[in-house]
mmCIF file of C-alpha atoms in Angstrom:
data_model
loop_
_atom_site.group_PDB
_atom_site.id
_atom_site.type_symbol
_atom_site.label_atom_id
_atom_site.label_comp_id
_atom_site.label_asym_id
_atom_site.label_seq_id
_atom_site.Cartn_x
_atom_site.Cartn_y
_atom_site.Cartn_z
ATOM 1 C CA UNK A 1 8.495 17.269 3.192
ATOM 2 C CA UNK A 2 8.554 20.896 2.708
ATOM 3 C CA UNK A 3 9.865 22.756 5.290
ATOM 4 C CA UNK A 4 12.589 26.328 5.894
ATOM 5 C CA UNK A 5 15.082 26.853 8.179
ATOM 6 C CA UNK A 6 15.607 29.976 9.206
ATOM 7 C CA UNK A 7 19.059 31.431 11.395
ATOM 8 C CA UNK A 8 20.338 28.510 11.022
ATOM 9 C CA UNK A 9 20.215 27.898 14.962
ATOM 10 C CA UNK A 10 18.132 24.461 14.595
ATOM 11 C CA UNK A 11 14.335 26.248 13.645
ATOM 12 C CA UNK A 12 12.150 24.613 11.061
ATOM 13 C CA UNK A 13 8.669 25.616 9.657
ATOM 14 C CA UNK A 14 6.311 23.158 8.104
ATOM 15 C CA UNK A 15 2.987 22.226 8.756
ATOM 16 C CA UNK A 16 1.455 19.514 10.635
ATOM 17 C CA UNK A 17 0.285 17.868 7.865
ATOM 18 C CA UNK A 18 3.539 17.538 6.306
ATOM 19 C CA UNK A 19 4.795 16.035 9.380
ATOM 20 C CA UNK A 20 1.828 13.549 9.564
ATOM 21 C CA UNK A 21 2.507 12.562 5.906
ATOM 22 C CA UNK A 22 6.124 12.246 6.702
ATOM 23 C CA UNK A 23 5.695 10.002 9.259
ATOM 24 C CA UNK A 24 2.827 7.888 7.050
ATOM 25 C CA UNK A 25 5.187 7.302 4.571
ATOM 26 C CA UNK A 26 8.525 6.428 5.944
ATOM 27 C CA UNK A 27 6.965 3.609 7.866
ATOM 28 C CA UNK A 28 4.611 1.765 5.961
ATOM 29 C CA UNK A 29 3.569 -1.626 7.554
ATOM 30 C CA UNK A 30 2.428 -3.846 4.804
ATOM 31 C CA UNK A 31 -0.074 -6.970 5.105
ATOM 32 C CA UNK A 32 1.209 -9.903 2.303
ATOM 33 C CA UNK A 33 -1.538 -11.611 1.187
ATOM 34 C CA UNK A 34 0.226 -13.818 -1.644
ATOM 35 C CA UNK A 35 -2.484 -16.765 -3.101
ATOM 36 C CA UNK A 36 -0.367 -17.269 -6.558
ATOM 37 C CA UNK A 37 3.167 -16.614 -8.685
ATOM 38 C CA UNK A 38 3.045 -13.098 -7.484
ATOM 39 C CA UNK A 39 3.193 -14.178 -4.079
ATOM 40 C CA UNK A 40 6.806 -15.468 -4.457
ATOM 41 C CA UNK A 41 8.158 -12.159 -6.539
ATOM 42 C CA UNK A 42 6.620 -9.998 -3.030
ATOM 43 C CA UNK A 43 8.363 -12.389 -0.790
ATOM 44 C CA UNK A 44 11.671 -11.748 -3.430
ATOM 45 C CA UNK A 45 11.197 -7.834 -2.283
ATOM 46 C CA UNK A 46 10.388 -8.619 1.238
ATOM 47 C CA UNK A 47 14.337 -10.120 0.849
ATOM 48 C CA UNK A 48 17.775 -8.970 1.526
ATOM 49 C CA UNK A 49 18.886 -8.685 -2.183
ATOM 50 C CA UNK A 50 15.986 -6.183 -2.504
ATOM 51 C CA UNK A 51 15.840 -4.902 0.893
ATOM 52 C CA UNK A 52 12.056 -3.395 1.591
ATOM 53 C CA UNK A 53 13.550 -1.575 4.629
ATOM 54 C CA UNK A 54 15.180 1.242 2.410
ATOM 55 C CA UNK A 55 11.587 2.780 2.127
ATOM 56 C CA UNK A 56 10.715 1.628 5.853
ATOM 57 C CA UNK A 57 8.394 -1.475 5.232
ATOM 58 C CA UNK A 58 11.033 -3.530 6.492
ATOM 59 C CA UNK A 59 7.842 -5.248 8.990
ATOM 60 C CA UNK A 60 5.156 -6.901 7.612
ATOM 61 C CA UNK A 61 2.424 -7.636 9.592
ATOM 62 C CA UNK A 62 -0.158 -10.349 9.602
ATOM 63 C CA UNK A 63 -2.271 -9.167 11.476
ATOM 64 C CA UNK A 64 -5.099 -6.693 9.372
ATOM 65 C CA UNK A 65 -5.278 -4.852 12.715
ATOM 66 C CA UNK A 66 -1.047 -3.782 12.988
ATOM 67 C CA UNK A 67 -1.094 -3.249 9.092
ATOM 68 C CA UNK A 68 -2.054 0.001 7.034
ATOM 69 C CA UNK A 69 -0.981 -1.659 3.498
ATOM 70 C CA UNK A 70 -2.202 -4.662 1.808
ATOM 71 C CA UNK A 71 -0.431 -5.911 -0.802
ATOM 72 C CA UNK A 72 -2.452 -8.321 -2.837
ATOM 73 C CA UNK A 73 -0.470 -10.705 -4.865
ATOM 74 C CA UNK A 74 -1.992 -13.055 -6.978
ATOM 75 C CA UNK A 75 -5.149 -14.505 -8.216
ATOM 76 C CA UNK A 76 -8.375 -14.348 -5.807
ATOM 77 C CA UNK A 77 -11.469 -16.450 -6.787
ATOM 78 C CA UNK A 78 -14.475 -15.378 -5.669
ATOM 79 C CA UNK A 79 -14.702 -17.701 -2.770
ATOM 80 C CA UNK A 80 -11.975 -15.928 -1.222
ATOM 81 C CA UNK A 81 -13.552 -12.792 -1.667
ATOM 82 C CA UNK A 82 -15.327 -12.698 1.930
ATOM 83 C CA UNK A 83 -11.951 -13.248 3.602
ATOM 84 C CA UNK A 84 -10.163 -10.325 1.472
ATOM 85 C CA UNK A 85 -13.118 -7.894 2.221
ATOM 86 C CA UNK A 86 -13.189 -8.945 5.830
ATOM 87 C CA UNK A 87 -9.203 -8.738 6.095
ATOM 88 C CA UNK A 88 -9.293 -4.929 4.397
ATOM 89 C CA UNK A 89 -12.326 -4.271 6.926
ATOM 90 C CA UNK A 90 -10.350 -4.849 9.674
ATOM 91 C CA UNK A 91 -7.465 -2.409 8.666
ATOM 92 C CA UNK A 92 -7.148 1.057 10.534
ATOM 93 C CA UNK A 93 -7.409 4.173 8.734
ATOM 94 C CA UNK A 94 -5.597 5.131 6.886
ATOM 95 C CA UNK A 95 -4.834 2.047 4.758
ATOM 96 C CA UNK A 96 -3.908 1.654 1.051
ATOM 97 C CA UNK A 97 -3.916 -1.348 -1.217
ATOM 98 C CA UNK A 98 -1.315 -2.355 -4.084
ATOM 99 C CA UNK A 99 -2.539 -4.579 -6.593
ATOM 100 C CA UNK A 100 0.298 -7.245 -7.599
ATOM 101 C CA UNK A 101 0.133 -8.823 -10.906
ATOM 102 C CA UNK A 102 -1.988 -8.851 -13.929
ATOM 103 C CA UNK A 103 -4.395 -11.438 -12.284
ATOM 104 C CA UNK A 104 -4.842 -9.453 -8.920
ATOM 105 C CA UNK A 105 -5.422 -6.252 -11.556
ATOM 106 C CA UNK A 106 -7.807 -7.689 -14.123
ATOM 107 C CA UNK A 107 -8.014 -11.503 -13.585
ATOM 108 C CA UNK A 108 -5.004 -12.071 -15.372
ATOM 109 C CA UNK A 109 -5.523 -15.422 -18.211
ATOM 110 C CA UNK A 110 -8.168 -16.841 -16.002
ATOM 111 C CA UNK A 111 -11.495 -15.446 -17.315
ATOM 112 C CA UNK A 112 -13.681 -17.994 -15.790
ATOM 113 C CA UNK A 113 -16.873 -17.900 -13.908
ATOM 114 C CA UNK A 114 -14.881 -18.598 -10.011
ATOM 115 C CA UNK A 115 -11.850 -16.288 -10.896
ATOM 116 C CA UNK A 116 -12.809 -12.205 -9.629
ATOM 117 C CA UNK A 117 -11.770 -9.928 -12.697
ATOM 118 C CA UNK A 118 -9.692 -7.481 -10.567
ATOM 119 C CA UNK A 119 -9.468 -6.352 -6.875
ATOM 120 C CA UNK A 120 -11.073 -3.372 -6.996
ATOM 121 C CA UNK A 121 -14.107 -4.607 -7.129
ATOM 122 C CA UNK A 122 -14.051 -5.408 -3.833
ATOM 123 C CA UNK A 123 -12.159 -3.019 -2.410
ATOM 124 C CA UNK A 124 -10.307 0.019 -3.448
ATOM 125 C CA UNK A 125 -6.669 0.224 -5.212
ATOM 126 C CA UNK A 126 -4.328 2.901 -4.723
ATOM 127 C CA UNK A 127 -1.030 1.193 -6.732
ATOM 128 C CA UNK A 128 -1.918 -1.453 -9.835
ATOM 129 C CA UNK A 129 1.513 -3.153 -10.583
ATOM 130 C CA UNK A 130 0.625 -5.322 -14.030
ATOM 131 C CA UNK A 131 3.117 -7.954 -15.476
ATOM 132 C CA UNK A 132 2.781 -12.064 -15.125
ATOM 133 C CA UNK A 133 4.334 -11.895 -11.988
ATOM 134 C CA UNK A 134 6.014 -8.575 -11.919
ATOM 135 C CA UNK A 135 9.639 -8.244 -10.507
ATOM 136 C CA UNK A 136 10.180 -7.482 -7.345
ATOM 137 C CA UNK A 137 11.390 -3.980 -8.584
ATOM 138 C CA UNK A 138 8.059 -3.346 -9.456
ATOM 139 C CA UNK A 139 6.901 -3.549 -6.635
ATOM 140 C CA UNK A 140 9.348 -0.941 -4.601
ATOM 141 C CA UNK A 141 8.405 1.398 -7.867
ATOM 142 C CA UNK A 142 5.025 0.844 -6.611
ATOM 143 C CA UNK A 143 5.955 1.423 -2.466
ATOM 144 C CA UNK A 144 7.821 4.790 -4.098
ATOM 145 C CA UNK A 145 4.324 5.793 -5.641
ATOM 146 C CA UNK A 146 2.550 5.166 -2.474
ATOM 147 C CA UNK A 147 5.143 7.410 -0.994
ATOM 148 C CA UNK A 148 4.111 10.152 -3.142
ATOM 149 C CA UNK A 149 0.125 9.258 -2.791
ATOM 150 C CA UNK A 150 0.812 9.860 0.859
ATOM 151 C CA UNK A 151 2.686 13.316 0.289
ATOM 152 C CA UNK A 152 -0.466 14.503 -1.467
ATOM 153 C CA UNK A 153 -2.767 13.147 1.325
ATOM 154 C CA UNK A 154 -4.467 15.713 3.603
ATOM 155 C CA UNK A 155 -4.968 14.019 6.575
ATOM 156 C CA UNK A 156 -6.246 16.619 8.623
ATOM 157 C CA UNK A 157 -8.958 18.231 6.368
ATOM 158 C CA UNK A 158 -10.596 14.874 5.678
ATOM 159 C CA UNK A 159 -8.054 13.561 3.311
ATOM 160 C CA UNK A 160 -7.664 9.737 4.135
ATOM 161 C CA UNK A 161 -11.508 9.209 4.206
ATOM 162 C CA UNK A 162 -11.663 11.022 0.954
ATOM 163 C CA UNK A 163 -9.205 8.434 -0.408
ATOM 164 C CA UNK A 164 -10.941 5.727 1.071
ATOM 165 C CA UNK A 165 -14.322 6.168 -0.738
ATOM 166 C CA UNK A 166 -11.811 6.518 -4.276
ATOM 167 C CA UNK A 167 -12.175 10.860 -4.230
#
């Protein structure tokens, strides 16, 4: 957040969209939706040895309605589709979606007729982490470029609904 002191007597200038976005991104409450592999490498993250909390995602939610990231890890066939649609419907704005693993990005190995050849055809993607599953790392590398998706965000001119539609 960019902000100036000035006196040094406790003053400090930033805007109000800077505080918004500082407040968006230290306390992102993420939605697991694990079908495959990938699934166990986010729960890995979600541990103590890699400790989520440092970038304040420490709660996951499963509920669509107390979450404002999904993270989708894993395959989703097309049957599921409905249910992921319905899930990111029921998110509040602002939300943001990371895409975990080669088969949540592009259908991974499984080009078949019931297998959906990447999330975002369903529903928008702000982080893609590839790799057959990625490491847990990954996926606080991918939390960290949330962080900075956030920082650019202008909430108050229209910004999240702008990143919504993909603009």
């Amino acid at each position: 957040m960019a902000f100036e002191a000035y006196g040094g007597n406790g003053w400090l200038l930033t805007t109000f969209e800077q505080l918004i976005n500082w407040g968006r991104k230290r306390s992102p409450w993420p939605l697991p939706y694990g079908t495959a592999c990938c699934g166990i490498e986010m729960m890995a993250a979600l541990a103590s040895g890699y400790d989520m909390a440092r970038f304040g995602a420490e709660r996951p939610s499963f509920s669509p309605r107390q979450a404002d990231v999904l993270i989708e890890a894993g395959t989703i066939t097309k049957k599921m589709v409905p249910v992921l649609k319905k899930i990111y419907d029921q998110m509040a704005e602002p939300k943001w979606v990371i895409a975990m693993g080669a088969c949540a990005c592009s259908g991974g190995v499984f080009r078949t007729y019931s297998t959906l050849q990447g999330i975002d055809n369903v529903i928008p993607v702000d982080v893609y982490i590839p790799g057959c599953p990625p490491r847990p790392e990954a996926l606080l590398q991918a939390l960290l470029e949330l962080h900075e998706k956030i920082d650019r965000d202008r909430p108050l001119r229209g910004g999240a609904a702008r990143a919504a539609q993909g603009g």
